[in-house]
């Protein structure tokens, strides 16, 4: 959905344009296998690259630097693997290099990034404690995360199960807003359970007992009858307690199932996940049984000593074995998903007196400790101070060694394979931690919606290029108001790569585009799901592709545009990112847009962004020459012979313009023009009248004569009579 639109008329407000193009995909790029992205799979369908992030710390818990590939041995299902890749990711070093005013950091592989999920338990925590825990959590995401960290916000309730509020993102402001609202959904009283009413209806003999007492029945008979009634009431009370316990056990069972679903979905996210679990927990006796030293525990011991086992509830004394099994399976799912649960006990944050409608959950620290300990995490007993304590945990993962090996014999069934990593020649006392295993690829159609959403979110957040589907992108900011620019986004999607593996005649294409500023905050986005009935269109689409036009609304600044296109049926995905500078249109500074090639659109399937119906959302199409519209090529593919038509758009360029062009090869060196063609590759045909002061459109031609098939960088310079000089560039391909 669109985040917002602006009521603007571009033909009356355009004063500057800036455009950048995504670098082209390698000509020999091969698609990776579809399916679960845990771990990262790349290469062809036969070869799977498995990336294993490894952290090594010394006795003091500090990262160990200086290790090489020779220091590690990796075993897959007990078989040693040959390492085909080795990478060192040092977050502390990156932080020092980037500095506070640095631009957005370059993308790094998701496997090497820290993923932190802040999970709020709404069913086993009082509302007051959750609300107060938000303060500490909000401060944590705003001040403690590294720029390369990806964090997410989620809630868990028994009614709704796990619910993702904010997906894994580097956007700290978005995370803070997510914490503030917790999804802005009503937790429906947080499943508060009031004790049920119990009516004790007196039986017929109860009335006769009263008559007997009134008539002076012997005291010993009365005492016997009172003892019998007392025993009966104890039995009733015990049965009522069992009903309450069964309700509580059902809730715990629901908790195990819901958390298992969350862990299963998190397996789709590459890299190690730190699940920061804000909760009060639930009473440990339901899982671990009563404390033998407690009054109830001592009574059970006495009953067993007196050989009266029927008076002892085995579940109450020893814990419910079914619940124990469910929790163990849940924790195994978290371990297999490479998740460590960091339990934050928020019980101490609630008020001394319960607020209306709140309940106290009892002590739950034993359970919280169990969840953390069994997954390699820790229990933090003071939620107000968890940031300092968690910082020590995060310090151990500041340095990551990413080990890669390849397998060509894995089944595509989503089966789990165990990993073991051994350290050779490291410092004495060093401790090594790594993922315990990985899942083999499985068909994209078998993934659940949350897994698919997490995969797409990770692709956008990490912005690491992926070329299963070849995507080219073009972004051009047009002035709309002094504060905000209208930024058209043109996407070209290769039809052959998008349709590879497509079964049936219905194509579901998912299109996502986001803009993040230099601080990593997402400023605008658009998404669209496109359904195409292929039929006779399939052949044309395979030969050309899909061309999409959308737009963003952005204030002046430096941005990174993140684009993801996915076949919603096969899972084949393309990810591209490109830098974009939106100028401040408040000066007479000259500006030149990179060349806009007006290529023929024959065969392309043209799709324009949907109109959300907002008032004033219609805009005048910005790409026109002499009133005739055109669609600029996001990735110009030009024939080796013949002139190519293009439009040069500039602002405040001056008079007496001279246009020059250079072509650079892959090595960055300029390629000389053909004999007799010096400075003649580009010629201006016409300087059109735009009707807007300082706004120029130059119709020109480009001659690729002498260039062999391949990829190049075209640089264009415009010089004015008064000495002004502006240049721009654009990657091109010669067919």
XYZ file of C-alpha atoms in Angstrom:
735
model
C 0.000 0.000 0.000
C 1.114 3.572 -0.535
C 2.276 5.484 2.494
C 1.088 8.865 1.199
C 0.638 10.937 -1.935
C 0.951 14.629 -2.634
C -1.468 16.843 -4.551
C 0.922 18.229 -7.175
C 1.026 19.233 -10.839
C 4.462 18.407 -12.113
C 4.422 20.447 -15.322
C 3.996 23.566 -13.233
C 6.459 22.691 -10.475
C 9.419 20.903 -12.035
C 12.685 22.688 -11.393
C 15.305 19.961 -11.054
C 15.858 16.277 -11.736
C 18.337 13.737 -10.414
C 18.541 10.158 -11.573
C 20.642 7.113 -10.890
C 20.587 3.621 -12.325
C 21.260 0.295 -10.689
C 24.401 -1.478 -11.762
C 23.646 -4.255 -14.244
C 23.654 -7.879 -13.160
C 26.644 -9.941 -14.288
C 25.984 -11.433 -17.690
C 26.832 -14.883 -16.378
C 24.843 -14.561 -13.135
C 23.129 -17.800 -12.195
C 19.934 -18.009 -10.171
C 19.953 -19.548 -6.742
C 17.710 -22.285 -5.514
C 14.239 -21.266 -4.357
C 12.919 -22.108 -0.936
C 13.919 -21.510 2.653
C 16.615 -18.887 3.000
C 18.111 -20.420 6.100
C 20.977 -20.659 5.387
C 21.856 -18.640 2.314
C 21.662 -20.816 -0.772
C 23.289 -19.640 -3.962
C 24.477 -21.103 -7.221
C 22.483 -23.395 -9.486
C 19.813 -25.823 -8.438
C 22.518 -28.512 -8.115
C 25.009 -26.566 -5.980
C 24.044 -25.104 -2.607
C 26.337 -22.703 -0.749
C 25.984 -23.023 3.019
C 27.220 -20.063 5.080
C 28.050 -20.684 8.740
C 28.543 -17.600 10.964
C 30.959 -18.347 13.824
C 31.761 -16.270 16.920
C 34.918 -16.913 18.975
C 35.478 -15.289 22.384
C 38.256 -15.546 24.963
C 37.933 -16.360 28.671
C 36.696 -12.825 29.345
C 33.984 -13.030 26.704
C 35.777 -10.687 24.305
C 35.944 -11.455 20.559
C 39.094 -13.168 19.305
C 40.626 -11.354 16.320
C 43.090 -12.485 13.703
C 41.785 -15.970 12.914
C 41.942 -17.331 9.361
C 40.183 -20.074 7.418
C 42.930 -22.478 8.503
C 41.725 -22.127 12.110
C 38.357 -23.742 11.392
C 37.036 -27.155 10.454
C 33.370 -27.584 9.493
C 31.491 -30.884 9.633
C 28.127 -31.475 7.955
C 26.361 -34.539 9.390
C 29.755 -35.632 10.696
C 31.553 -35.240 7.355
C 34.283 -32.639 7.087
C 33.667 -30.023 4.396
C 36.099 -28.077 2.269
C 35.727 -24.334 2.814
C 35.063 -22.403 -0.387
C 34.644 -18.997 1.240
C 35.839 -17.076 4.303
C 34.793 -13.590 5.425
C 35.436 -11.512 8.533
C 32.763 -9.028 9.679
C 33.947 -6.692 12.449
C 31.066 -4.476 13.602
C 33.238 -2.439 15.967
C 35.689 -1.639 13.178
C 32.802 -0.692 10.895
C 31.369 1.650 13.516
C 34.681 3.465 13.856
C 35.059 3.755 10.090
C 31.540 4.979 9.438
C 31.334 7.726 12.048
C 28.179 9.590 13.024
C 27.884 11.585 9.784
C 28.677 8.796 7.361
C 26.294 7.767 4.607
C 24.339 4.536 4.753
C 26.769 1.621 5.151
C 27.301 -0.764 2.234
C 25.226 -3.941 2.334
C 26.695 -7.072 3.889
C 25.364 -10.620 3.798
C 22.441 -11.329 6.107
C 24.245 -14.317 7.583
C 26.885 -11.989 9.003
C 24.430 -9.468 10.439
C 22.908 -9.641 13.884
C 19.153 -10.179 13.920
C 17.429 -9.091 17.135
C 13.740 -9.825 17.688
C 12.084 -7.961 20.571
C 9.186 -10.228 21.534
C 6.528 -8.999 23.996
C 4.491 -11.649 25.807
C 0.935 -10.332 26.179
C -0.629 -13.466 27.646
C 1.622 -14.281 30.608
C 2.396 -10.684 31.576
C 0.322 -7.956 33.166
C -0.457 -4.949 30.960
C 1.255 -2.583 33.371
C 4.500 -4.517 33.229
C 4.412 -4.680 29.421
C 3.790 -0.957 29.106
C 6.703 -0.166 31.407
C 8.981 -2.636 29.619
C 8.437 -0.665 26.418
C 10.440 2.234 27.833
C 13.571 0.136 28.288
C 13.055 -1.588 24.923
C 12.617 1.707 23.092
C 15.791 3.106 24.591
C 17.615 -0.065 23.576
C 16.739 0.129 19.871
C 17.490 3.860 19.691
C 20.861 3.803 21.457
C 22.371 0.322 21.662
C 22.095 -1.208 18.201
C 24.912 -1.195 15.662
C 24.091 0.405 12.269
C 24.399 -3.003 10.602
C 22.053 -4.715 13.090
C 18.593 -5.711 11.931
C 15.871 -5.687 14.577
C 12.185 -6.614 14.607
C 9.229 -6.194 16.945
C 6.662 -8.925 17.620
C 3.997 -9.797 20.155
C 2.700 -13.129 21.363
C -0.808 -13.763 22.641
C -2.790 -16.943 22.933
C -5.626 -15.467 20.858
C -3.511 -14.362 17.906
C -0.326 -16.362 18.304
C 2.916 -14.691 17.213
C 2.282 -11.398 15.442
C 4.957 -9.446 13.607
C 4.626 -5.713 14.281
C 7.799 -4.561 12.511
C 9.882 -6.898 10.386
C 13.689 -7.065 10.597
C 14.902 -3.598 9.644
C 17.783 -1.175 10.276
C 15.219 1.632 10.729
C 15.457 2.616 14.412
C 12.625 5.135 14.242
C 10.275 2.531 12.798
C 11.244 0.105 15.546
C 10.573 2.755 18.192
C 7.141 3.423 16.707
C 6.440 -0.294 16.681
C 7.344 -0.537 20.365
C 5.169 2.463 21.162
C 2.087 0.899 19.583
C 2.833 -2.849 19.829
C 0.837 -3.166 16.626
C -1.996 -0.912 17.845
C -4.205 -3.939 18.348
C -6.265 -4.610 21.470
C -4.893 -7.645 23.313
C -8.458 -8.612 24.241
C -8.031 -8.475 28.011
C -4.810 -10.487 27.723
C -6.738 -13.694 28.319
C -7.379 -12.730 31.950
C -9.024 -15.766 33.557
C -11.420 -15.099 36.429
C -12.107 -17.917 38.820
C -15.353 -19.674 37.745
C -18.397 -19.641 40.073
C -18.925 -22.931 41.940
C -22.434 -23.652 43.221
C -22.621 -26.316 45.951
C -26.202 -27.599 45.875
C -27.132 -29.335 49.078
C -28.246 -32.960 48.531
C -31.277 -34.425 50.325
C -29.234 -36.045 53.112
C -27.676 -32.658 53.903
C -31.058 -31.435 55.182
C -31.484 -34.546 57.274
C -28.105 -33.923 58.831
C -29.261 -30.509 59.990
C -32.368 -32.059 61.509
C -30.292 -34.621 63.300
C -28.033 -31.933 64.735
C -31.067 -29.991 65.890
C -32.463 -33.047 67.633
C -29.294 -33.630 69.678
C -27.561 -36.373 67.732
C -24.535 -37.816 69.576
C -21.438 -35.641 69.266
C -19.259 -38.476 68.036
C -21.663 -39.139 65.164
C -21.705 -35.423 64.443
C -17.936 -35.297 64.419
C -17.765 -38.253 62.040
C -20.248 -36.620 59.712
C -18.347 -33.286 59.854
C -15.091 -35.069 59.048
C -16.798 -36.759 56.128
C -18.125 -33.416 54.860
C -14.714 -31.814 55.322
C -13.073 -34.598 53.306
C -15.743 -34.218 50.657
C -15.113 -30.456 50.471
C -11.391 -31.079 50.151
C -12.098 -33.414 47.246
C -14.318 -30.796 45.606
C -11.639 -28.157 46.121
C -8.993 -30.439 44.652
C -11.177 -31.080 41.623
C -11.742 -27.350 41.215
C -7.990 -26.807 41.415
C -7.528 -29.416 38.707
C -9.964 -27.518 36.479
C -7.948 -24.355 37.043
C -4.719 -26.203 36.384
C -6.105 -27.775 33.215
C -6.989 -24.293 31.992
C -3.493 -23.045 32.804
C -1.922 -26.094 31.173
C -3.999 -25.527 28.035
C -2.671 -21.966 27.895
C 0.907 -23.178 28.296
C 0.326 -25.764 25.582
C -0.964 -22.969 23.332
C 2.121 -20.946 24.192
C 4.382 -23.830 23.125
C 2.561 -24.274 19.831
C 2.546 -20.573 18.993
C 6.200 -20.064 19.877
C 7.123 -23.136 17.841
C 5.393 -21.576 14.841
C 7.381 -18.382 15.375
C 10.668 -20.290 15.615
C 9.807 -22.260 12.492
C 9.235 -19.013 10.571
C 12.397 -17.400 11.961
C 14.388 -20.214 10.380
C 13.728 -18.444 7.064
C 15.825 -15.467 8.240
C 19.556 -15.981 7.615
C 22.002 -15.565 10.463
C 21.806 -15.951 14.217
C 18.734 -14.467 15.876
C 18.678 -13.010 19.383
C 15.075 -13.266 20.638
C 14.720 -10.738 23.464
C 11.665 -12.091 25.289
C 9.851 -9.627 27.568
C 7.645 -11.683 29.895
C 6.686 -12.534 33.454
C 6.629 -16.226 32.588
C 4.194 -18.710 34.053
C 4.253 -20.713 37.258
C 6.957 -23.316 37.026
C 4.973 -25.942 38.949
C 2.947 -26.649 35.801
C 6.141 -27.741 34.111
C 8.564 -28.612 36.908
C 6.165 -29.600 39.685
C 5.918 -28.330 43.257
C 8.888 -27.364 45.329
C 9.395 -30.303 47.770
C 10.140 -27.811 50.553
C 6.829 -26.004 50.096
C 3.827 -26.768 52.319
C 2.087 -28.596 49.488
C 5.259 -30.478 48.625
C 5.735 -31.564 52.258
C 2.130 -32.752 52.377
C 2.694 -34.851 49.230
C 5.819 -36.341 50.791
C 3.854 -37.224 53.934
C 1.106 -38.873 51.889
C 3.650 -40.979 50.038
C 5.301 -41.929 53.348
C 1.928 -43.047 54.687
C 1.482 -45.154 51.533
C -1.436 -43.008 50.350
C -0.357 -42.178 46.755
C -3.970 -41.538 45.680
C -3.807 -38.330 47.690
C -0.904 -37.076 45.515
C -1.505 -35.440 42.178
C 1.473 -36.625 40.110
C 1.250 -33.672 37.684
C 1.176 -31.270 40.606
C 4.184 -32.911 42.240
C 6.355 -33.838 39.267
C 5.092 -31.549 36.513
C 3.043 -32.376 33.456
C 5.073 -34.666 31.204
C 3.057 -33.671 28.138
C 3.815 -29.985 28.733
C 7.460 -30.812 29.326
C 7.600 -32.635 25.990
C 5.919 -29.750 24.160
C 8.319 -27.201 25.654
C 11.335 -29.353 24.796
C 10.167 -29.627 21.190
C 9.571 -25.874 21.065
C 13.078 -25.159 22.336
C 14.550 -27.610 19.839
C 12.784 -25.665 17.065
C 14.373 -22.442 18.341
C 17.807 -24.066 18.431
C 17.424 -25.415 14.903
C 16.369 -21.960 13.720
C 19.617 -20.591 15.221
C 17.744 -18.536 17.818
C 18.978 -17.709 21.317
C 16.253 -16.595 23.744
C 17.360 -13.764 26.026
C 14.673 -13.743 28.754
C 13.820 -10.384 30.315
C 11.803 -10.753 33.527
C 9.434 -7.786 33.584
C 7.612 -8.950 36.728
C 9.364 -6.370 38.883
C 8.116 -3.522 36.690
C 4.455 -3.818 37.645
C 2.909 -1.710 40.370
C 2.640 -3.081 43.909
C -1.127 -2.991 43.530
C -2.656 -4.560 40.448
C -4.457 -2.255 38.116
C -8.125 -3.049 37.436
C -8.460 -6.221 35.407
C -4.852 -7.262 35.912
C -3.672 -10.485 37.435
C -0.401 -11.585 38.921
C 1.162 -14.503 37.151
C 3.164 -15.726 40.108
C 6.856 -16.393 39.906
C 7.922 -17.273 36.400
C 11.675 -16.803 36.640
C 12.345 -20.543 36.675
C 10.585 -20.937 33.322
C 12.239 -17.845 31.839
C 15.608 -19.208 32.917
C 14.765 -22.571 31.350
C 13.826 -20.965 28.008
C 17.057 -18.964 27.930
C 19.404 -21.622 29.219
C 18.197 -24.287 26.779
C 18.784 -22.033 23.751
C 22.133 -20.514 24.717
C 20.693 -17.287 26.099
C 20.590 -15.662 29.514
C 17.979 -14.553 32.059
C 17.946 -10.853 32.954
C 16.068 -10.284 36.178
C 15.909 -6.496 35.972
C 14.229 -5.259 32.812
C 15.201 -1.670 33.591
C 18.869 -2.640 33.429
C 18.704 -5.224 30.659
C 20.387 -2.927 28.107
C 23.658 -2.930 30.036
C 23.461 -6.665 30.588
C 22.475 -7.443 27.007
C 25.323 -5.266 25.748
C 27.715 -7.871 27.119
C 25.881 -10.556 25.156
C 26.016 -8.500 21.962
C 29.708 -7.764 22.477
C 30.423 -11.458 21.990
C 28.955 -11.238 18.480
C 30.680 -8.052 17.326
C 33.191 -10.135 15.368
C 31.838 -12.840 13.071
C 33.726 -15.292 10.890
C 31.550 -16.460 7.991
C 32.584 -19.904 6.731
C 31.184 -21.156 3.423
C 31.089 -24.634 1.932
C 29.186 -26.081 -1.023
C 27.046 -29.182 -1.409
C 25.729 -30.630 -4.646
C 23.930 -33.645 -3.169
C 21.292 -32.133 -0.889
C 17.640 -33.188 -1.156
C 15.048 -30.460 -1.705
C 12.849 -31.578 1.158
C 13.560 -29.053 3.927
C 15.291 -31.686 6.063
C 17.525 -30.632 8.935
C 21.272 -31.279 8.879
C 23.551 -30.933 11.898
C 26.700 -28.836 11.808
C 29.836 -28.949 13.931
C 32.654 -26.405 13.821
C 36.004 -26.997 15.484
C 38.662 -24.420 16.283
C 42.318 -25.193 15.589
C 45.192 -23.169 16.920
C 43.122 -20.553 18.710
C 44.050 -18.996 22.050
C 43.806 -21.162 25.162
C 40.370 -21.081 26.741
C 38.682 -19.709 23.620
C 34.994 -20.541 23.257
C 33.380 -21.055 19.860
C 29.666 -20.675 19.048
C 27.902 -21.335 15.761
C 24.610 -22.415 14.316
C 23.797 -26.018 15.255
C 22.566 -26.933 11.787
C 20.658 -25.839 8.711
C 17.621 -26.754 6.639
C 17.963 -27.951 3.080
C 15.993 -26.050 0.416
C 12.315 -26.760 0.080
C 9.743 -25.533 -2.440
C 8.679 -21.936 -2.003
C 5.024 -22.961 -2.158
C 5.498 -24.956 1.053
C 6.556 -21.904 3.075
C 3.954 -20.303 5.320
C 2.958 -16.626 4.844
C 5.118 -15.399 7.739
C 8.189 -17.144 6.296
C 7.577 -15.565 2.901
C 7.107 -12.153 4.499
C 10.310 -12.499 6.523
C 12.251 -13.516 3.418
C 11.068 -10.453 1.499
C 11.720 -8.183 4.478
C 15.241 -9.540 4.866
C 15.951 -8.918 1.185
C 14.869 -5.287 1.508
C 16.632 -4.711 4.839
C 19.996 -6.200 3.864
C 19.854 -4.851 0.270
C 22.377 -7.470 -0.866
C 22.009 -7.891 -4.663
C 20.221 -11.059 -5.705
C 19.713 -11.932 -9.342
C 17.521 -15.004 -9.574
C 15.335 -12.432 -11.310
C 17.228 -9.766 -13.265
C 15.978 -6.310 -12.212
C 17.135 -2.863 -13.323
C 15.956 0.300 -11.600
C 15.903 4.000 -12.384
C 14.965 6.775 -9.920
C 14.411 10.457 -10.801
C 13.391 13.150 -8.286
C 11.186 15.914 -9.720
C 10.430 18.970 -7.674
C 6.890 18.938 -6.329
C 7.108 21.448 -3.473
C 10.063 23.196 -1.838
C 9.956 20.491 0.837
C 9.197 17.275 -1.067
C 10.097 15.815 -4.452
C 8.086 13.442 -6.597
C 10.415 10.541 -7.449
C 9.371 8.233 -10.303
C 10.794 4.708 -10.093
C 11.100 2.740 -13.340
C 11.724 -1.000 -13.020
C 12.643 -3.388 -15.817
C 12.228 -7.055 -14.939
C 13.632 -9.771 -17.186
C 10.725 -11.951 -18.288
C 12.796 -15.092 -18.854
C 14.249 -15.044 -15.333
C 10.911 -14.116 -13.756
C 9.128 -17.004 -15.473
C 11.795 -19.665 -14.996
C 10.181 -22.616 -13.225
C 6.711 -21.069 -13.582
C 3.954 -23.664 -13.804
C 0.521 -22.749 -15.112
C -0.713 -19.622 -16.855
C -1.132 -17.334 -13.837
C 1.856 -15.200 -12.819
C 1.846 -13.535 -9.389
C 4.572 -10.882 -9.362
C 5.369 -9.122 -6.080
C 6.972 -5.667 -6.342
C 8.489 -3.830 -3.372
C 10.391 -0.525 -3.332
C 11.617 1.343 -0.236
C 13.700 4.458 0.300
C 15.957 4.725 3.360
C 17.870 7.859 4.286
C 21.474 8.183 5.425
C 20.439 7.284 8.987
C 18.759 4.085 7.783
C 15.209 5.336 8.380
C 12.615 4.232 5.837
C 11.069 7.408 4.434
C 8.635 6.104 1.834
C 7.693 2.930 -0.009
C 5.314 1.306 -2.442
C 4.335 -2.310 -2.932
C 2.104 -3.987 -5.457
C 1.017 -7.527 -6.220
C 0.519 -7.996 -9.965
C -1.470 -10.968 -11.267
C -1.048 -11.728 -14.969
C -3.011 -14.267 -16.987
C -0.176 -15.366 -19.256
C -1.909 -17.264 -22.043
C -0.630 -15.943 -25.370
C 1.389 -13.254 -23.549
C 3.897 -15.721 -22.181
C 6.188 -15.856 -25.199
C 6.418 -12.065 -25.505
C 7.003 -11.706 -21.781
C 9.829 -14.256 -21.887
C 11.495 -12.379 -24.748
C 11.244 -8.956 -23.133
C 9.857 -8.572 -19.637
C 7.773 -6.511 -17.270
C 8.176 -2.743 -17.028
C 6.774 -1.052 -13.934
C 6.272 2.624 -13.097
C 5.798 3.755 -9.508
C 6.818 6.724 -7.402
C 8.043 7.853 -3.978
C 7.664 11.215 -2.195
C 10.951 12.310 -0.608
C 12.440 15.452 0.948
C 15.966 16.581 -0.004
C 18.724 14.243 1.129
C 20.788 11.168 0.336
C 18.936 7.876 0.010
C 19.293 4.251 -0.900
C 16.476 2.864 -2.992
C 15.860 -0.820 -2.215
C 13.915 -2.860 -4.767
C 12.734 -6.462 -4.568
C 10.768 -8.328 -7.243
C 9.568 -11.883 -6.590
C 7.572 -14.524 -8.389
C 4.923 -15.256 -5.771
C 4.554 -18.856 -6.928
C 8.146 -20.010 -7.427
C 9.917 -17.699 -4.981
C 12.489 -16.586 -7.553
C 13.698 -13.193 -6.374
C 15.620 -10.199 -7.651
C 17.066 -7.559 -5.316
C 18.746 -4.329 -6.396
C 19.659 -1.153 -4.562
C 20.852 2.182 -5.864
C 21.944 5.471 -4.325
C 19.820 8.539 -4.933
C 20.415 12.193 -4.161
C 17.358 14.409 -3.947
C 18.574 18.009 -4.406
C 17.289 20.955 -2.439
C 15.565 22.998 -5.130
C 16.177 26.365 -3.533
C 19.149 27.699 -5.530
C 20.330 28.380 -9.073
C 22.855 25.552 -8.886
C 23.093 23.743 -12.254
C 22.087 20.105 -12.384
C 22.168 17.479 -15.139
C 20.122 14.327 -15.227
C 21.815 11.220 -16.648
C 20.706 10.464 -20.213
C 17.165 9.174 -20.590
C 17.077 6.786 -23.532
C 13.744 6.762 -25.323
C 13.831 3.115 -26.330
C 10.957 1.427 -28.143
C 8.596 -0.372 -25.777
C 7.625 -3.151 -28.184
C 6.911 -6.392 -26.341
C 7.235 -5.008 -22.807
C 4.338 -5.634 -20.450
C 3.718 -2.124 -19.101
C 2.283 -1.760 -15.577
C 1.756 1.518 -13.764
C 1.258 1.932 -10.041
C -2.327 1.671 -8.894
C -4.132 4.841 -7.905
C -5.108 4.666 -4.236
C -7.906 7.148 -4.816
C -6.474 9.789 -2.485
C -7.670 13.298 -3.139
C -5.360 15.073 -5.540
C -3.247 11.977 -6.100
C -3.217 12.341 -9.899
C -0.007 13.766 -11.326
C 1.066 14.779 -14.788
C 3.403 12.188 -16.292
C 6.915 13.684 -16.087
C 8.640 11.958 -19.032
C 7.554 13.916 -22.115
C 9.224 15.605 -25.088
C 7.257 18.225 -27.009
C 4.117 16.901 -25.362
C 4.771 13.279 -26.356
C 5.237 10.790 -23.495
C 7.983 8.182 -23.380
C 9.227 5.612 -20.856
C 12.964 5.941 -20.149
C 15.038 2.786 -20.215
C 16.162 1.701 -16.766
C 18.924 -0.317 -18.407
C 19.503 0.829 -22.018
C 20.301 -2.128 -24.304
C 21.423 -0.573 -27.597
C 22.160 -2.149 -30.984
C 25.782 -1.912 -32.116
C 24.760 -0.025 -35.250
C 22.462 2.926 -35.682
C 21.697 6.036 -33.664
C 19.904 5.814 -30.323
C 17.529 8.609 -29.303
C 17.746 10.109 -25.838
C 16.718 13.114 -23.807
C 19.060 15.162 -21.633
C 17.258 16.968 -18.833
C 19.037 19.762 -16.997
C 18.451 22.785 -14.825
C 20.152 26.182 -14.841
C 22.583 24.992 -17.513
C 23.086 28.406 -19.111
C 23.428 29.253 -22.809
C 25.660 28.170 -25.680
C 25.653 24.533 -24.618
C 28.223 22.023 -25.870
C 27.594 18.321 -25.236
C 30.392 15.749 -25.032
C 30.266 11.992 -24.397
C 32.763 9.407 -23.195
C 32.430 5.631 -23.031
C 34.280 3.741 -20.299
C 34.995 0.020 -20.343
C 34.779 -2.456 -17.473
C 38.296 -1.407 -16.385
C 37.249 2.235 -16.124
C 39.382 3.276 -19.067
C 37.970 5.482 -21.817
C 37.394 3.763 -25.152
C 38.385 5.868 -28.158
C 35.732 6.750 -30.705
C 35.816 5.304 -34.178
C 38.081 7.008 -36.733
C 36.730 10.426 -37.732
C 34.165 10.345 -34.895
C 36.006 12.218 -32.167
C 33.545 14.085 -29.939
C 30.771 12.997 -32.296
C 29.277 10.074 -30.355
C 26.556 12.394 -29.104
C 24.855 15.140 -31.068
C 22.137 17.577 -29.961
C 19.153 17.593 -32.282
C 16.960 20.137 -30.528
C 16.763 22.266 -27.401
C 13.049 22.188 -26.648
C 10.972 24.933 -25.070
C 9.673 23.742 -21.695
C 7.897 26.908 -20.607
C 9.649 26.706 -17.221
C 12.498 29.077 -16.501
C 15.837 27.338 -16.043
C 14.458 23.957 -17.114
C 16.021 22.393 -20.221
C 15.285 19.335 -22.332
C 17.769 18.463 -25.038
C 16.846 15.903 -27.684
C 20.032 14.106 -28.716
C 21.401 11.010 -30.443
C 24.101 8.581 -29.386
C 26.240 6.638 -31.861
C 27.704 3.362 -30.498
C 29.766 2.687 -33.630
C 32.933 0.758 -32.866
C 31.709 -0.682 -29.573
C 31.583 -4.456 -29.310
C 28.837 -6.270 -27.415
C 29.180 -5.800 -23.658
C 28.567 -3.504 -20.683
C 29.829 0.082 -20.525
C 29.472 3.331 -18.630
C 28.321 6.337 -20.650
C 29.486 9.715 -19.291
C 27.862 12.893 -20.587
C 29.132 16.438 -20.003
C 27.365 19.711 -20.803
C 29.400 22.926 -21.006
C 27.932 26.409 -21.234
C 29.348 29.539 -22.808
C 29.950 31.086 -19.395
C 32.121 28.130 -18.264
C 29.589 26.108 -16.299
C 30.139 22.362 -16.490
C 27.814 19.583 -15.418
C 28.181 15.848 -16.011
C 26.318 12.644 -15.374
C 26.627 8.962 -16.223
C 24.565 5.872 -16.936
C 25.441 2.178 -17.409
C 24.529 0.875 -20.880
C 24.669 -2.442 -22.687
C 25.588 -2.925 -26.343
C 23.881 -5.911 -27.912
